[in-house]
Every structure is written in structure tokens, then in C-alpha cells.
CSV table of C-alpha atoms in Angstrom, one decimal:
chain,number,residue,atom,x,y,z
A,1128,MET,CA,-51.5,11.2,14.5
A,1129,LYS,CA,-48.6,10.7,12.2
A,1130,ARG,CA,-47.7,13.8,10.2
A,1131,THR,CA,-47.8,13.6,6.4
A,1132,PHE,CA,-45.7,15.6,3.9
A,1133,ASP,CA,-46.2,16.6,0.3
A,1134,TYR,CA,-44.2,14.6,-2.3
A,1135,HIS,CA,-41.6,16.4,-4.4
A,1136,PRO,CA,-39.4,14.8,-7.0
A,1137,PRO,CA,-35.7,14.9,-6.3
A,1138,THR,CA,-33.6,17.7,-7.7
A,1139,VAL,CA,-29.9,17.5,-8.4
A,1140,CYS,CA,-28.5,20.2,-6.1
A,1141,TYR,CA,-25.5,21.1,-8.2
A,1142,ASP,CA,-25.6,21.5,-12.0
A,1143,LYS,CA,-22.2,20.3,-13.2
A,1144,PRO,CA,-20.1,23.4,-13.9
A,1145,ALA,CA,-18.4,23.8,-17.3
A,1146,ALA,CA,-15.0,23.4,-15.5
A,1147,ALA,CA,-16.1,19.9,-14.4
A,1148,VAL,CA,-16.5,18.7,-17.9
A,1149,VAL,CA,-13.3,17.4,-19.6
A,1150,SER,CA,-12.7,16.5,-23.2
A,1151,GLU,CA,-12.7,12.7,-23.4
A,1152,GLN,CA,-10.7,12.9,-26.7
A,1153,ASP,CA,-8.1,15.2,-25.1
A,1154,CYS,CA,-7.8,13.0,-22.0
A,1155,GLU,CA,-7.3,9.9,-24.2
A,1156,SER,CA,-4.8,11.7,-26.3
A,1157,ARG,CA,-2.8,12.8,-23.3
A,1158,ARG,CA,-3.0,9.3,-21.8
A,1159,ARG,CA,-1.7,7.7,-25.0
A,1160,ARG,CA,1.2,10.2,-25.2
A,1161,ALA,CA,2.1,9.4,-21.6
A,1162,LEU,CA,2.1,5.6,-22.3
A,1163,ALA,CA,3.9,5.7,-25.7
A,1164,GLY,CA,7.4,4.3,-25.6
A,1165,ARG,CA,8.5,5.7,-22.3
A,1166,ARG,CA,10.2,3.9,-19.4
A,1167,VAL,CA,7.7,3.4,-16.5
A,1168,GLN,CA,8.7,3.8,-12.9
A,1169,GLU,CA,7.0,1.5,-10.5
A,1170,LEU,CA,6.4,1.6,-6.8
A,1171,ILE,CA,5.0,-1.2,-4.7
A,1172,VAL,CA,2.7,-0.3,-1.8
A,1173,PRO,CA,3.1,-3.3,0.6
A,1174,LYS,CA,-0.1,-4.6,2.1
A,1175,LYS,CA,-1.2,-2.8,5.3
A,1176,SER,CA,1.0,0.2,4.7
A,1177,ALA,CA,1.2,3.5,2.7
A,1178,ARG,CA,3.6,5.1,0.3
A,1179,THR,CA,4.0,8.5,-1.3
A,1180,TRP,CA,5.1,9.8,-4.7
A,1181,THR,CA,5.1,13.1,-6.6
A,1182,MET,CA,3.7,14.0,-10.0
A,1183,GLN,CA,4.1,16.9,-12.4
A,1184,ALA,CA,1.1,18.4,-14.2
A,1185,GLY,CA,0.4,16.2,-17.2
A,1186,ASP,CA,1.8,13.0,-15.6
A,1187,LEU,CA,-0.2,9.8,-15.9
A,1188,CYS,CA,-0.5,7.5,-12.9
A,1189,ARG,CA,-1.7,3.9,-13.0
A,1190,VAL,CA,-2.7,2.1,-9.8
A,1191,SER,CA,-3.0,-1.6,-10.3
A,1192,LEU,CA,-3.5,-4.9,-8.3
A,1193,PRO,CA,-0.5,-7.2,-8.9
A,1194,GLU,CA,-1.6,-10.1,-6.7
A,1195,GLY,CA,-5.3,-9.9,-5.7
A,1196,SER,CA,-8.4,-7.9,-4.8
A,1197,GLN,CA,-7.5,-4.9,-2.6
A,1198,VAL,CA,-8.9,-1.5,-1.9
A,1199,GLY,CA,-6.8,1.7,-1.4
A,1200,ASP,CA,-7.3,5.1,0.2
A,1201,LEU,CA,-5.8,7.9,-1.8
A,1202,ASN,CA,-4.8,11.5,-0.7
A,1203,LEU,CA,-3.7,14.4,-2.9
A,1204,TRP,CA,-1.9,17.6,-2.1
A,1205,ASN,CA,-0.7,20.5,-4.1
A,1206,LEU,CA,3.1,19.8,-4.3
A,1207,GLU,CA,4.0,23.4,-3.9
A,1208,ASN,CA,1.5,24.2,-1.1
A,1209,PRO,CA,0.6,21.0,0.6
A,1210,ARG,CA,-0.4,22.6,3.9
A,1211,ARG,CA,-3.1,24.7,2.3
A,1212,GLU,CA,-4.3,23.0,-0.8
A,1213,ARG,CA,-5.4,19.4,-0.8
A,1214,PHE,CA,-8.1,17.1,-2.1
A,1215,PHE,CA,-11.7,18.0,-1.1
A,1216,SER,CA,-13.8,14.8,-1.3
A,1217,GLY,CA,-17.0,16.5,-0.2
A,1218,LYS,CA,-17.0,19.1,-3.0
A,1219,THR,CA,-15.9,16.4,-5.5
A,1220,ARG,CA,-18.9,14.4,-4.4
A,1221,GLN,CA,-21.2,17.4,-4.9
A,1222,ILE,CA,-19.9,18.3,-8.3
A,1223,HIS,CA,-19.8,14.7,-9.7
A,1224,SER,CA,-21.3,11.9,-7.6
A,1225,THR,CA,-20.7,9.7,-4.6
A,1226,HIS,CA,-18.7,7.3,-6.8
A,1227,LEU,CA,-16.3,8.6,-9.4
A,1228,LYS,CA,-16.5,7.5,-13.0
A,1229,THR,CA,-14.0,8.0,-15.8
A,1230,TYR,CA,-13.6,11.6,-16.9
A,1231,ASP,CA,-14.6,12.9,-13.5
A,1232,ARG,CA,-12.2,15.3,-11.8
A,1233,LEU,CA,-10.8,15.4,-8.3
A,1234,TRP,CA,-11.1,18.9,-6.8
A,1235,SER,CA,-9.1,20.8,-4.3
A,1236,CYS,CA,-10.3,22.6,-1.1
A,1237,PHE,CA,-11.3,26.2,-0.5
A,1238,PRO,CA,-10.3,28.8,-1.3
A,1239,TYR,CA,-8.8,27.2,-4.5
A,1240,LEU,CA,-11.5,24.8,-5.7
A,1241,ARG,CA,-9.7,23.7,-8.9
A,1242,PRO,CA,-9.1,20.4,-10.6
A,1243,MET,CA,-6.2,18.4,-9.1
A,1244,ALA,CA,-6.5,15.3,-11.3
A,1245,ALA,CA,-8.8,13.7,-13.9
A,1246,PHE,CA,-9.9,10.0,-13.7
A,1247,VAL,CA,-9.3,8.7,-17.2
A,1248,LYS,CA,-9.2,4.9,-17.2
A,1249,ASP,CA,-11.0,2.1,-15.2
A,1250,THR,CA,-10.9,-1.6,-16.0
A,1251,LEU,CA,-14.0,-2.0,-13.8
A,1252,GLU,CA,-16.2,0.7,-15.4
A,1253,ASP,CA,-18.7,-2.0,-16.5
A,1254,TYR,CA,-19.7,-2.7,-12.9
A,1255,GLY,CA,-21.8,0.5,-12.8
A,1256,VAL,CA,-24.4,0.5,-10.1
A,1257,ASP,CA,-25.6,-2.8,-8.7
A,1258,ARG,CA,-29.1,-3.8,-7.5
A,1259,ASP,CA,-28.3,-2.6,-4.0
A,1260,GLY,CA,-27.0,0.8,-5.1
A,1261,GLY,CA,-23.4,-0.2,-4.7
A,1262,SER,CA,-20.7,1.2,-6.9
A,1263,LEU,CA,-16.9,1.6,-7.1
A,1264,HIS,CA,-14.3,4.3,-6.3
A,1265,ASP,CA,-16.3,6.4,-3.8
A,1266,VAL,CA,-15.6,9.8,-2.3
A,1267,VAL,CA,-17.9,9.1,0.7
A,1268,GLY,CA,-16.0,7.0,3.2
A,1269,THR,CA,-13.4,9.0,5.2
A,1270,ARG,CA,-10.7,6.2,5.6
A,1271,CYS,CA,-10.5,3.6,8.3
A,1272,ASP,CA,-8.8,4.8,11.5
A,1273,ASP,CA,-7.7,3.6,14.9
A,1274,TYR,CA,-10.0,6.0,16.8
A,1275,ILE,CA,-13.2,4.5,15.5
A,1276,TYR,CA,-11.7,1.1,15.9
A,1277,LYS,CA,-11.3,1.7,19.6
A,1278,LEU,CA,-14.8,3.1,19.9
A,1279,ILE,CA,-16.1,-0.1,18.3
A,1280,THR,CA,-13.9,-2.7,20.0
A,1281,GLY,CA,-12.5,-0.9,23.1
A,1282,GLU,CA,-9.0,-1.9,22.0
A,1283,ASP,CA,-6.0,0.2,21.0
A,1284,ARG,CA,-4.1,-0.5,17.8
A,1285,PHE,CA,-1.8,1.0,15.2
A,1286,GLY,CA,-3.0,-0.3,11.8
A,1287,SER,CA,-5.4,1.7,9.7
A,1288,CYS,CA,-5.3,3.8,6.5
A,1289,HIS,CA,-5.3,6.9,8.6
A,1290,SER,CA,-2.2,5.9,10.7
A,1291,TYR,CA,-0.4,4.5,7.6
A,1292,LEU,CA,-1.0,7.7,5.6
A,1293,THR,CA,0.0,9.9,8.6
A,1294,GLU,CA,3.3,8.0,8.9
A,1295,ALA,CA,4.0,8.1,5.2
A,1296,VAL,CA,3.6,11.8,4.7
A,1297,LYS,CA,6.0,12.8,7.6
A,1298,GLU,CA,9.0,12.7,5.3
A,1299,HIS,CA,7.4,15.6,3.3
A,1300,GLY,CA,6.9,17.7,6.5
A,1301,LEU,CA,3.3,16.9,6.9
A,1302,ASP,CA,1.5,15.3,9.9
A,1303,GLU,CA,-1.8,13.8,11.0
A,1304,VAL,CA,-3.8,17.0,10.5
A,1305,ASP,CA,-2.8,17.1,6.9
A,1306,VAL,CA,-4.3,13.6,6.2
A,1307,HIS,CA,-7.8,14.1,4.8
A,1308,ASP,CA,-10.8,12.3,3.5
A,1309,THR,CA,-9.8,9.9,0.7
A,1310,TRP,CA,-10.7,8.7,-2.7
A,1311,ASN,CA,-11.5,5.0,-2.0
A,1312,ILE,CA,-10.3,3.2,-5.1
A,1313,PHE,CA,-11.6,-0.3,-6.0
A,1314,MET,CA,-13.9,-0.1,-3.0
A,1315,CYS,CA,-17.6,-1.2,-3.6
A,1316,THR,CA,-19.9,0.9,-1.3
A,1317,GLY,CA,-23.3,2.5,-1.1
A,1318,PHE,CA,-26.1,3.3,1.3
A,1319,THR,CA,-28.8,0.9,2.5
A,1320,ARG,CA,-32.2,1.8,1.3
A,1321,ASP,CA,-34.0,1.4,4.6
A,1322,THR,CA,-31.6,3.0,7.1
A,1323,GLN,CA,-29.3,4.9,4.6
A,1324,GLN,CA,-26.2,3.6,6.3
A,1325,TYR,CA,-22.9,3.4,4.5
A,1326,PHE,CA,-22.3,-0.2,3.4
A,1327,CYS,CA,-19.5,-2.1,1.7
A,1328,LYS,CA,-19.3,-5.2,-0.4
A,1329,PRO,CA,-16.3,-7.4,-1.4
A,1330,SER,CA,-14.5,-5.5,-4.1
A,1331,PRO,CA,-15.1,-7.0,-7.6
A,1332,ALA,CA,-11.5,-6.0,-8.5
A,1333,ARG,CA,-9.2,-8.8,-9.3
A,1334,LYS,CA,-5.5,-9.3,-10.1
A,1335,GLY,CA,-4.6,-7.2,-13.0
A,1336,ASP,CA,-7.3,-4.6,-12.6
A,1337,TYR,CA,-6.2,-0.9,-12.6
A,1338,ILE,CA,-7.3,2.7,-12.7
A,1339,GLU,CA,-5.5,5.7,-14.2
A,1340,PHE,CA,-5.6,9.4,-13.5
A,1341,LEU,CA,-3.9,12.4,-15.0
A,1342,ALA,CA,-2.3,15.1,-12.8
A,1343,GLU,CA,-3.7,18.6,-13.5
A,1344,MET,CA,-1.3,20.3,-11.2
A,1345,ASN,CA,2.0,19.3,-9.5
A,1346,LEU,CA,0.9,16.7,-6.9
A,1347,LEU,CA,2.1,14.9,-3.8
A,1348,VAL,CA,0.1,11.7,-3.7
A,1349,ALA,CA,-0.2,9.1,-0.9
A,1350,LEU,CA,-1.8,5.7,-1.1
A,1351,SER,CA,-2.7,3.3,1.6
A,1352,ALA,CA,-3.3,-0.4,1.0
A,1353,CYS,CA,-6.2,-0.8,3.3
A,1354,PRO,CA,-5.8,-3.4,6.2
A,1355,GLN,CA,-9.4,-4.4,5.5
A,1356,GLY,CA,-8.2,-6.0,2.2
A,1357,ASP,CA,-11.1,-6.3,-0.2
A,1358,VAL,CA,-13.5,-5.0,2.6
A,1359,SER,CA,-15.4,-8.2,2.7
A,1360,ILE,CA,-15.2,-8.1,6.5
A,1361,GLN,CA,-16.8,-5.5,8.7
A,1362,VAL,CA,-14.6,-2.9,10.4
A,1363,GLY,CA,-13.8,-4.0,14.0
A,1364,GLN,CA,-13.5,-7.7,13.1
A,1365,LYS,CA,-10.2,-9.4,12.6
A,1366,VAL,CA,-9.1,-9.5,9.0
A,1367,PRO,CA,-7.0,-12.6,8.0
A,1368,ASP,CA,-3.6,-11.6,6.5
A,1369,GLU,CA,-4.3,-13.5,3.4
A,1370,LYS,CA,-7.2,-11.2,2.6
A,1371,CYS,CA,-4.8,-8.3,2.1
A,1372,PHE,CA,-2.6,-7.7,-1.0
A,1373,PRO,CA,-0.1,-5.1,-2.2
A,1374,MET,CA,-0.8,-2.4,-4.8
A,1375,LYS,CA,1.4,-1.2,-7.6
A,1376,VAL,CA,1.9,2.4,-8.8
A,1377,GLU,CA,3.2,3.0,-12.3
A,1378,LEU,CA,4.2,6.5,-13.5
A,1379,PRO,CA,5.8,7.5,-16.8
A,1380,PRO,CA,8.3,10.0,-15.3
A,1381,SER,CA,8.7,13.5,-16.5
A,1382,ARG,CA,12.0,13.8,-14.6
A,1383,GLU,CA,14.4,11.5,-12.7
A,1384,GLN,CA,13.5,10.2,-9.3
A,1385,THR,CA,9.8,11.1,-9.5
A,1386,MET,CA,8.9,8.3,-7.1
A,1387,ALA,CA,9.7,9.1,-3.4
A,1388,SER,CA,8.3,7.2,-0.5
A,1389,ARG,CA,9.1,6.6,3.1
A,1390,GLY,CA,10.7,3.2,3.3
A,1391,GLY,CA,9.4,2.3,-0.1
A,1392,PRO,CA,12.2,1.6,-2.6
A,1393,MET,CA,11.8,2.5,-6.2
A,1394,VAL,CA,11.0,-0.9,-7.7
A,1395,LEU,CA,11.6,-1.2,-11.4
A,1396,GLY,CA,10.1,-3.9,-13.5
A,1397,THR,CA,8.5,-5.8,-10.7
A,1398,ASP,CA,5.8,-8.3,-11.6
A,1399,GLY,CA,4.5,-8.6,-8.0
A,1400,THR,CA,6.5,-11.7,-7.2
A,1401,ASP,CA,8.9,-9.9,-4.7
A,1402,PHE,CA,6.5,-10.6,-1.9
A,1403,GLU,CA,9.2,-11.5,0.7
A,1404,HIS,CA,11.1,-8.3,0.0
A,1405,ARG,CA,8.0,-6.2,0.5
A,1406,GLN,CA,7.1,-7.8,3.7
A,1407,ARG,CA,10.5,-6.8,5.1
A,1408,VAL,CA,9.8,-3.2,4.1
A,1409,ALA,CA,6.5,-3.4,5.9
A,1410,ALA,CA,8.1,-4.8,9.1
A,1411,HIS,CA,10.7,-2.0,9.2
A,1412,TYR,CA,7.9,0.5,8.8
A,1413,GLN,CA,5.9,-1.0,11.7
A,1414,ILE,CA,9.0,-1.2,13.9
A,1415,SER,CA,9.8,2.4,13.3
A,1416,ALA,CA,6.3,3.6,14.1
A,1417,LEU,CA,6.2,1.6,17.4
A,1418,ASN,CA,9.6,2.7,18.6
A,1419,LYS,CA,9.0,6.3,17.8
A,1420,SER,CA,5.9,6.2,20.0
A,1421,ARG,CA,7.8,4.5,22.9
A,1422,LEU,CA,10.8,6.9,22.6
A,1423,LYS,CA,8.4,9.9,22.9
A,1424,TYR,CA,7.0,8.4,26.1
A,1425,CYS,CA,10.6,8.1,27.5
A,1426,ILE,CA,11.3,11.7,26.6
A,1427,PHE,CA,8.1,12.7,28.4
A,1428,PHE,CA,9.2,11.0,31.6
A,1429,HIS,CA,12.6,12.6,31.1
A,1430,TYR,CA,10.8,16.0,31.2
A,1431,LEU,CA,9.1,15.0,34.4
A,1432,LEU,CA,12.4,14.1,36.1
A,1433,PHE,CA,13.9,17.3,34.9
A,1434,PHE,CA,11.1,19.3,36.6
A,1435,VAL,CA,11.7,17.3,39.8
A,1436,MET,CA,15.3,18.3,39.7
A,1437,LEU,CA,14.4,21.9,38.9
A,1438,VAL,CA,12.3,22.0,42.1
A,1439,LYS,CA,15.2,20.7,44.1
A,1440,LEU,CA,17.5,23.3,42.6
A,1441,SER,CA,15.0,26.1,43.1
A,1442,ALA,CA,16.4,27.2,46.5
A,1443,ASP,CA,20.0,27.6,45.1
A,1444,ILE,CA,18.7,29.3,41.9
A,1445,LEU,CA,16.7,31.8,44.0
A,1446,ASP,CA,19.7,32.5,46.2
A,1447,ARG,CA,21.8,33.2,43.2
A,1448,LEU,CA,19.2,35.7,42.0
A,1449,ASP,CA,18.9,37.3,45.5
A,1450,ILE,CA,15.3,36.3,45.7
A,1451,PHE,CA,14.0,35.4,49.2
A,1452,ILE,CA,10.9,33.2,49.6
A,1453,LEU,CA,10.4,32.2,53.2
A,1454,GLU,CA,8.5,28.9,52.5
A,1455,ILE,CA,11.4,27.6,50.4
A,1456,GLU,CA,14.0,28.7,52.9
A,1457,GLU,CA,12.2,26.9,55.6
A,1458,LEU,CA,12.5,23.6,53.7
A,1459,GLN,CA,16.3,23.8,54.3
A,1460,ILE,CA,17.0,22.2,50.9
A,1461,PRO,CA,20.7,21.0,50.9
A,1462,PRO,CA,23.0,22.9,48.5
A,1463,PRO,CA,23.4,21.2,45.1
A,1464,LEU,CA,26.4,19.4,43.8
A,1465,TRP,CA,27.9,19.9,40.4
A,1466,TRP,CA,26.4,16.8,39.0
A,1467,GLU,CA,22.8,18.0,39.5
A,1468,TYR,CA,23.2,21.0,37.2
A,1469,PHE,CA,25.2,18.9,34.8
A,1470,TRP,CA,22.4,16.3,34.6
A,1471,CYS,CA,19.9,19.0,33.8
A,1472,LEU,CA,21.7,19.7,30.5
A,1473,SER,CA,20.5,16.2,29.3
A,1474,VAL,CA,17.0,17.6,28.8
A,1475,PHE,CA,18.2,19.6,25.8
A,1476,LEU,CA,19.1,16.3,24.1
A,1477,SER,CA,15.4,15.5,23.9
A,1478,PHE,CA,15.1,18.2,21.2
A,1479,ILE,CA,17.7,16.4,19.1
A,1480,GLY,CA,15.8,13.1,19.6
A,1481,LEU,CA,12.5,14.5,18.6
A,1482,ALA,CA,13.9,16.2,15.5
A,1483,SER,CA,15.5,12.9,14.4
A,1484,ILE,CA,12.1,11.2,14.9
A,1485,ARG,CA,10.4,13.6,12.6
A,1486,GLY,CA,12.9,13.3,9.9
A,1487,ASN,CA,14.2,9.7,10.3
A,1488,ARG,CA,17.7,11.1,10.7
A,1489,VAL,CA,20.1,8.4,11.7
A,1490,ASN,CA,23.0,10.8,12.5
A,1491,ASP,CA,20.9,13.0,14.8
A,1492,MET,CA,19.7,9.9,16.6
A,1493,LYS,CA,23.3,8.8,17.1
A,1494,LYS,CA,24.1,12.2,18.6
A,1495,TYR,CA,21.1,11.8,20.9
A,1496,MET,CA,22.4,8.4,22.1
A,1497,VAL,CA,25.9,9.7,22.7
A,1498,GLY,CA,24.6,12.6,24.6
A,1499,ILE,CA,22.3,10.5,26.9
A,1500,SER,CA,25.2,8.1,27.5
A,1501,THR,CA,27.4,10.9,28.7
A,1502,ILE,CA,25.4,13.9,30.0
A,1503,GLY,CA,22.6,11.5,31.2
A,1504,PHE,CA,24.4,8.6,32.7
A,1505,VAL,CA,27.8,10.0,34.0
A,1506,PRO,CA,26.2,12.4,36.6
A,1507,LEU,CA,24.0,9.6,37.8
A,1508,LEU,CA,27.0,7.3,38.2
A,1509,TYR,CA,28.8,10.0,40.2
A,1510,CYS,CA,25.7,10.3,42.4
A,1511,ILE,CA,25.7,6.6,43.1
A,1512,PHE,CA,29.4,6.5,44.2
A,1513,TYR,CA,29.1,9.8,46.1
A,1514,TYR,CA,26.3,8.6,48.4
A,1515,LEU,CA,27.3,4.9,48.5
A,1516,ASN,CA,28.8,5.0,52.0
A,1517,ASP,CA,25.7,6.7,53.4
A,1518,VAL,CA,23.4,4.2,51.8
A,1519,LEU,CA,25.4,1.2,52.8
A,1520,GLU,CA,25.6,2.5,56.4
A,1521,TYR,CA,21.8,3.0,56.4
A,1522,LEU,CA,21.1,-0.4,55.1
A,1523,GLY,CA,23.4,-1.9,57.8
A,1524,LEU,CA,21.7,-0.1,60.7
A,1525,GLU,CA,20.1,-2.2,63.4
A,1526,GLU,CA,16.4,-1.7,63.9
A,1527,GLY,CA,15.5,1.2,66.2
A,1528,THR,CA,18.7,3.1,65.6
A,1529,ASP,CA,18.2,6.9,65.6
A,1530,LEU,CA,19.5,8.4,62.4
A,1531,ASP,CA,20.7,11.5,64.4
A,1532,ASP,CA,23.2,9.3,66.2
A,1533,THR,CA,24.9,8.3,62.9
A,1534,ASP,CA,27.0,10.0,60.3
A,1535,ILE,CA,24.3,9.6,57.7
A,1536,PHE,CA,23.2,12.9,56.2
A,1537,VAL,CA,19.5,13.3,56.8
A,1538,TRP,CA,16.9,15.7,55.2
A,1539,GLN,CA,13.4,16.0,56.5
A,1540,GLY,CA,13.9,12.8,58.5
A,1541,TYR,CA,15.0,10.7,55.5
A,1542,PRO,CA,18.5,9.5,54.5
A,1543,TYR,CA,19.4,12.0,51.8
A,1544,GLY,CA,21.5,9.5,49.8
A,1545,LEU,CA,18.6,7.1,49.7
A,1546,LEU,CA,16.3,9.7,48.3
A,1547,TRP,CA,18.8,10.4,45.5
A,1548,TYR,CA,19.1,6.7,44.9
A,1549,GLY,CA,15.3,6.6,44.2
A,1550,PHE,CA,15.7,9.5,41.7
A,1551,VAL,CA,18.7,7.7,40.1
A,1552,LEU,CA,16.8,4.5,39.7
A,1553,MET,CA,14.0,6.2,37.8
A,1554,ALA,CA,16.4,8.2,35.7
A,1555,PHE,CA,18.4,5.1,34.8
A,1556,GLN,CA,15.3,3.4,33.6
A,1557,VAL,CA,14.2,6.3,31.5
A,1558,HIS,CA,17.7,6.7,29.9
A,1559,PHE,CA,18.2,3.0,29.3
A,1560,PHE,CA,14.9,2.6,27.5
A,1561,SER,CA,15.5,5.8,25.6
A,1562,LEU,CA,18.7,4.3,24.3
A,1563,PHE,CA,17.0,1.0,23.6
A,1564,PHE,CA,14.2,2.5,21.5
A,1565,ALA,CA,16.6,4.9,19.8
A,1566,TRP,CA,18.8,2.0,18.8
A,1567,ASN,CA,15.8,0.1,17.4
A,1568,LEU,CA,14.9,3.1,15.3
A,1569,ILE,CA,18.5,3.4,13.9
A,1570,LYS,CA,18.3,-0.3,12.9
A,1571,ALA,CA,14.9,0.1,11.3
A,1572,TRP,CA,16.0,3.2,9.4
A,1573,ARG,CA,19.3,1.6,8.3
A,1574,GLY,CA,17.3,-1.5,7.1
A,1575,ARG,CA,15.2,0.7,4.9
A,1576,SER,CA,18.2,2.5,3.5
A,1577,ALA,CA,19.9,-0.9,2.7
A,1578,LEU,CA,16.7,-2.1,0.9
A,1579,LYS,CA,16.7,1.1,-1.1
A,1580,LYS,CA,20.3,0.7,-2.2
A,1581,GLY,CA,19.6,-3.0,-3.0
A,1582,GLN,CA,17.1,-1.8,-5.5
């Protein structure tokens, strides 16, 4: 028999605290002062990418759509304490609602729980709540990410609001764990009545629509122009490029150089027609992310080769330390040559390479390339020439020849020089691709710098 339950009318869990109520008159006054007769700085967020900027308490920010319907994912951090205090979408949702309206506030995480910004203007406020329960600017969805994309499709990719935001905030010393649940601006969402599943609709926003918010503390802000475009296509399906558009950020500055964004030049006075320029910026951004990942893989294989070399050198190292281990002595590992220790020094270059990746530092990447070219390749070339005669003699032996009857140096029944050639072959590939990806990064970073200067 199906169980029955008593009916109780719904109760709003959280009475809105006094701190959540703002003075509309005060907000409008502050907004007008910010807009009155002041030069506005602009930043274009290219489609399918993210950019960052900073704000001082009291600054007004406008996010608009210069070309077409597009949704965005917004993150906020306390500029002075970004690792600890950031936007808390869940508590903002509890204090206000699932979809923010003008004069709602955006709240920070525990243990702070204080207003970070106030939502003060929305050209789409008349949309309200539609017949399906859909509304705009939610604090429900967490942001699209490549992890759920793989769960849905089984395919790997780099191209989501999460990955764009992660890459954008690295210049501020933040990383993936600092990216958090977002404020989904211009996005039309709700919950189905029968299954209570999160749904989306094509955004009603059009070219020229905008929102504005006031900073209530010094902020670091990041915005991703979602690769789902206007979210008219379900996550996991291919989204045509023409469905996606850039977004524009306008900020009356309280000081010079307020705008700061990875790869995003400060664009003054743009009307959204610089489409080709912004696509070049996006390409540099994607090239940088791809080659960073590949260079890290090369460095990982460099570490593996280093540990192989360390095992080979272990007998000599233990002898120098007067440590006797019978099992190692029985292996009769040949004594090392100078180049083996010299090559081991190349592993320390990886730290320079990784540091340059984190900070997009061209000069450090150049040092990494010079170091690999010398400390990495020179010992390997010496090894090739040192064992060349042995290898050539081995390759020229007739079938059935006993190695003990030749002048070829043998270890554990194998030509010693040929074993080293195998190591050198792998090391050469690792170093070559490391230089290749490092050079691609330098070109990408230089390209972004040139675009900035061009602005």
C-alpha cells in the first residue's frame, strides 16, 4: 500500500536578514555618480574564453553583449585575500533566491559571509519568471566543465567555463581549486516540475543587453564567455561556432590600469567590431593552454629518465658513501662516465620550466631552452660518439658470433653501448619535444604581448 503524508504549506527557510536589504535610492545614486562624466575602461572577453579584472569598493561594472545572445559565468574573490574569501553561490541562493534580481547582493564564503557586490541594473528584468518557472541570472548551475563532458560523451576536451576560468586566474597566483560555483549571467534556467531537474532555455538576451553591479569590497573578478553560447543546445552536443559571441566589460576606473587580464588587452572605445583581433587573442590563449599541458608531460618523462639514470649510478654513489649492498655489487654495474652525472643536472631545469609555465614568463622559458640544449643534449651527443665504434662493430657482426670473442663491451649479456643508445634515443625525444613545446609557448606569449602593445 502506498504511503500517504500530511500536507504542509511551504515555508521560506531563511528570512532575509537586514544586511541583505540595500537602499535602492543609495544604489542608484552610487550608480549615477560612477557613470557621470568619467572615462570608461573596456575589456572584451572573446567567445569561448575567460578574462579577469580588478575592482575597488564602490566601482561600478557593466557586462554587456556587443554582438549577440551569450551567457557568462562569473567568479568573485576578495582582492586582498583571494585564497580564503570568495563568492558563495549557495548562501547567496539561500539569502535571496535561485535567480538574482536587481538589488540582490552576492555574498562571500565562510567564515566571512559578507556582501561582495550588489546587483543594481538589468535590462532584462521584465522577463521575470516564465510559465515553466524559468528565470535569468541564476546561482544554481555550477559552470560547465570538461569532467562532466567526458562522463556524458566519453571524450576528452579542453573547452569549458571551468577550464577557461582556471587558466585566466593563474596570472593572479590562483589555480583550479580556487575556481568556484558561478553567477550565471544572462542564462535562463529553472527546474522541471515533474522531475525537478535543472533545465535551460535559449537566453532571451540580445545584442545591447547588459547588467551592472557595484563592488562592495575590493574584488578580483573573472568572467567566462560560455562555449554553450546562448545555451540553446544541451551540454554534450556540438555547439556551432556561430552560436557563441564575445562579451564586453565596462568599468569607470578609480585608478589607472584597473583592467588586467591574461592575454586580454585593454580595449578602449571598442564597439564590438574588432572580431578578427579578438579571435587572434583566443587562438593564442588556446595554443598556450595546449602546449603547457604537453610540456608538463615531457617534464614528467624527463623525471622518469632521471630515475633510470639514478638507478644506474646507485652503485657508484653507494661506493662513494662506503655503503655495501651485496645485491647491487653482484650486478657488476660498470663505473659511470662524467657525462652521466652531468646529464643528471638537466633535471633541475624542469623547475625553471614549470615556474615559467605558471607565470607565463618568456625569459625563464628561454633559460629552460638554453639549459636543455646544453646540459641535456651535449652529454647525450658525447655518449653517442663514445660508444659509436662498439655499436657499429655490433651491427656488423655476422650471425652466430659470440660477443665474448669481440672487443665489444658487454654487460649482462648485452652490448653496453647499444643499451645506452636506447636511453639516448628516448632522452633525445623528450628533450626535442620539450624544446618544441617551449618554443610554441614563447611564441604564444609574445603574440599576446604584441597585441597588448598594439592596443
